[in-house]
Amino acid sequence: MAYLDPKIYMTLDELRSYKGSYTEATIVHNGTSGLAVRDDSVVADNTGTQWLDGSGRGWARQFKGPIEAAWFGFGMDSSTNHTILSDILTFMSTNSSLPSGYGSGELILPKGNFEIEDTIDPTGNTIGLVIRGQGKYVTNLIFTPTSGTMFQIDTFLFPSFRDTSILNGTITGSTITYHTTSTAIAFKTNSTGGGLNLSARDLLIRNFGRVIDTSADTVNDDTFLFDNCTFQYNDYVWYNANVQALSWQFINCDFKFNKTDIFHNPGGGLQVRGGTSINDCNFIYIDAVNYALAQVVVDGTKFETYETIDALANPYWLYSTGTAPAYNVKFVNCSSKTGSNTLSGKYSVRVAGNYNVIFDNCALDGDVDAQPNASTNGSVGIISYINCKQTHNIVNTTSAGQGNAPTRIQYINSVPYGFTKRITTNFDRNTGNSSALSIPAVPRYENLYLTATVNNSTVNKSFPVFCPEKYTIVIKSAWIQFTDSGNVDGTVTLWEDSGKTNQICQYVKPASTSGTKYDDLVVNYTKLTNTSNSLYMEVTSTGNAGVATVRLVIEIMPL
C-alpha cells in the first residue's frame, strides 16, 4: 500500500487535539516519529500505535515488521517503564492481525539502561511473541527492588526473550550497582490452566535471588528453553518446589559465580548441553520425594571452581538429600577443573535416597559421597562409570548404623580411583545395612581426608576401607596442615578401628610449621585382617583453634 506524502506534521499532543480534515500526518514526538493515517476501526488510544484526535476519530500508525517500545514512551520515565511494557505486551497479545511473522509479534527494546521499578504483568496469550533487545550489555533492563518479581508469567504465555541483559540493582548515571543480597525473581510462573513456554537466547541475567521460580506453578506440562545465555551472581537459576513434569533445556549456557543452587529440584526433564559451570555451589540439588520424576541429562558441560581447591566451598555436580527422592541423572562428556591437585574434602557428587547416576566418558575432579537416608537400609542406588578415567573415591560416613554405600557401583571399561587398570565389574554393598563394598582383589591407592575445626580437642572420622583376603594396607604418605599458619600443633593417630585396639601409626605437626608433609613412608605395622572394613583417624591439637586438614595416602597390596 502506498501513502501520499502528508502535508501536516504534528506532535502526539497536537494530534490528540486535532479536529481538521487531514487524513494523514507525520508524527514527530520524542522517538515516536512515524506516519499516521485516519482509521475508523481504532476506538482506543494505546499511546504507541493507535490514537484518538480531538473529535474522537481514530488514527493508526503505519508500519511493517516489529513494534518499537520507544513508540509507547518506554524509557522516558523509570516509574512507568513496567506499566508501559505490560500494556504493550497485552496489546500485542490481543491483536493477532499485527504485521509480523512472529505470531503475536516482535517487540524491539532500545539501547540503554532502563530501570524497572515494579512487576511487568501483561494479560493475554502471547503465543510466539518475541521481545528483543540490541544485545547483551547494550539493552539493560534493571529491576530495582530487592524483592518481588520482574516478569510475572501466568496468562502471559509463550514469550521469547532475545539479546538483552536483565539485572537486579540500581543505576546512577551510567554506573550500575548490583544488589548483592536479593530475593528478587526475574521470571515467575503461576499457571493453573495450561502449560507455559518460555524461551530465551543470548541473555545475561545476574544478581537475582531466583532467575526462574516455578514454586507456585501447579501445571505439569511447562516447556523452557535457554540458548547461549549467561547466568551470574544469582542465588538460584531455577527454583522449583512444586511441579514435576517439565521440559527444560539449557544449550551452551554459562553459569558463573552463582551462590546456592543452579537447578533446585528440577522436576521432570532437564537437559543441559555444553556450556560452563564456574561456581562454588550445587549445580543440581534434589531434596524431596515429590521430584520422583526427575530425569536429568548433562552433556559436555565443563565444571570449574573459582576458589582454590583447598577452600571450604564444594562445587557439586549433583547434591541430593532428604528421605527417599527417586531420580535418574546422567553426565556425559563432562569434566571438572580445579585450582590445585590437593583434593581436600572436595566432592563432585553427593547422593542419597533412591538414585541412578551414570558417568559416561567423564573426568571427575572430586570424590563421590554416598549419604544415608531415613531408611535402615541406607541409600538405595546405583552409580555407574562408563569409559571414565581415574574416577575418585566413594566416601562413606557411617551414621546411626545406616548404610551409606551405594547398592552397587558399576564400572564399565573404567579405572576406579587407586586402581591401575581399566575394569568391567560391579562393586556391591556387602549387606543391606553396610557401609562397605565388596571390592575385587586388585592393587590400588586410596586417599583418606579429614577436615575439621580443632580447638584444644580431639576430632575423629571412620573410613570404610575394604581389604580383601591376603592383602594388606600400607601408609605411603601423610600431609597435615592447620589454617592458623603454624600456631597450632597437632597429632594425627590412625587406628585399625573405632575401638582403638591397635594403633597403626602416628604423625605430629609441630607448632612452628604451617604444614608438615611426610613422603615415601612405608609403615609396616599396617596389616589388617580380611574382616576389618574400616580405619579410624583422630586429630588432637593444643593451642589456638584451627581448621585441620589431614590427608593420608594408603596402598592396598598383596601380602
PDB file of C-alpha atoms in Angstrom, residues 69 74 80-93 118-124 150-152 156:
ATOM      1  CA  ALA A  69       8.869   0.019  22.666  1.00  0.00           C
ATOM      2  CA  PHE A  74       9.293   3.333  27.161  1.00  0.00           C
ATOM      3  CA  THR A  80       6.236   3.901  34.272  1.00  0.00           C
ATOM      4  CA  ASN A  81       8.525   1.530  32.361  1.00  0.00           C
ATOM      5  CA  HIS A  82       6.914  -1.586  33.861  1.00  0.00           C
ATOM      6  CA  THR A  83       3.337  -0.486  33.120  1.00  0.00           C
ATOM      7  CA  ILE A  84       4.266   0.581  29.589  1.00  0.00           C
ATOM      8  CA  LEU A  85       5.788  -2.828  28.828  1.00  0.00           C
ATOM      9  CA  SER A  86       2.787  -4.598  30.375  1.00  0.00           C
ATOM     10  CA  ASP A  87       0.395  -2.552  28.246  1.00  0.00           C
ATOM     11  CA  ILE A  88       2.403  -3.124  25.058  1.00  0.00           C
ATOM     12  CA  LEU A  89       2.524  -6.882  25.581  1.00  0.00           C
ATOM     13  CA  THR A  90      -1.168  -7.040  26.426  1.00  0.00           C
ATOM     14  CA  PHE A  91      -1.976  -5.078  23.262  1.00  0.00           C
ATOM     15  CA  MET A  92       0.207  -7.352  21.132  1.00  0.00           C
ATOM     16  CA  SER A  93      -1.333 -10.498  22.589  1.00  0.00           C
ATOM     17  CA  ASP A 118       7.734  -2.976  39.624  1.00  0.00           C
ATOM     18  CA  THR A 119       6.359  -6.174  38.094  1.00  0.00           C
ATOM     19  CA  ILE A 120       5.731  -6.490  34.366  1.00  0.00           C
ATOM     20  CA  ASP A 121       2.476  -8.463  34.338  1.00  0.00           C
ATOM     21  CA  PRO A 122       0.660  -8.448  30.984  1.00  0.00           C
ATOM     22  CA  THR A 123      -2.528 -10.377  30.292  1.00  0.00           C
ATOM     23  CA  GLY A 124      -3.402 -12.358  27.211  1.00  0.00           C
ATOM     24  CA  MET A 150      10.243  -8.639  37.389  1.00  0.00           C
ATOM     25  CA  PHE A 151       8.274 -10.733  34.856  1.00  0.00           C
ATOM     26  CA  GLN A 152       5.107 -12.492  36.006  1.00  0.00           C
ATOM     27  CA  PHE A 156       1.449 -14.302  29.833  1.00  0.00           C
TER      28      PHE A 156
END
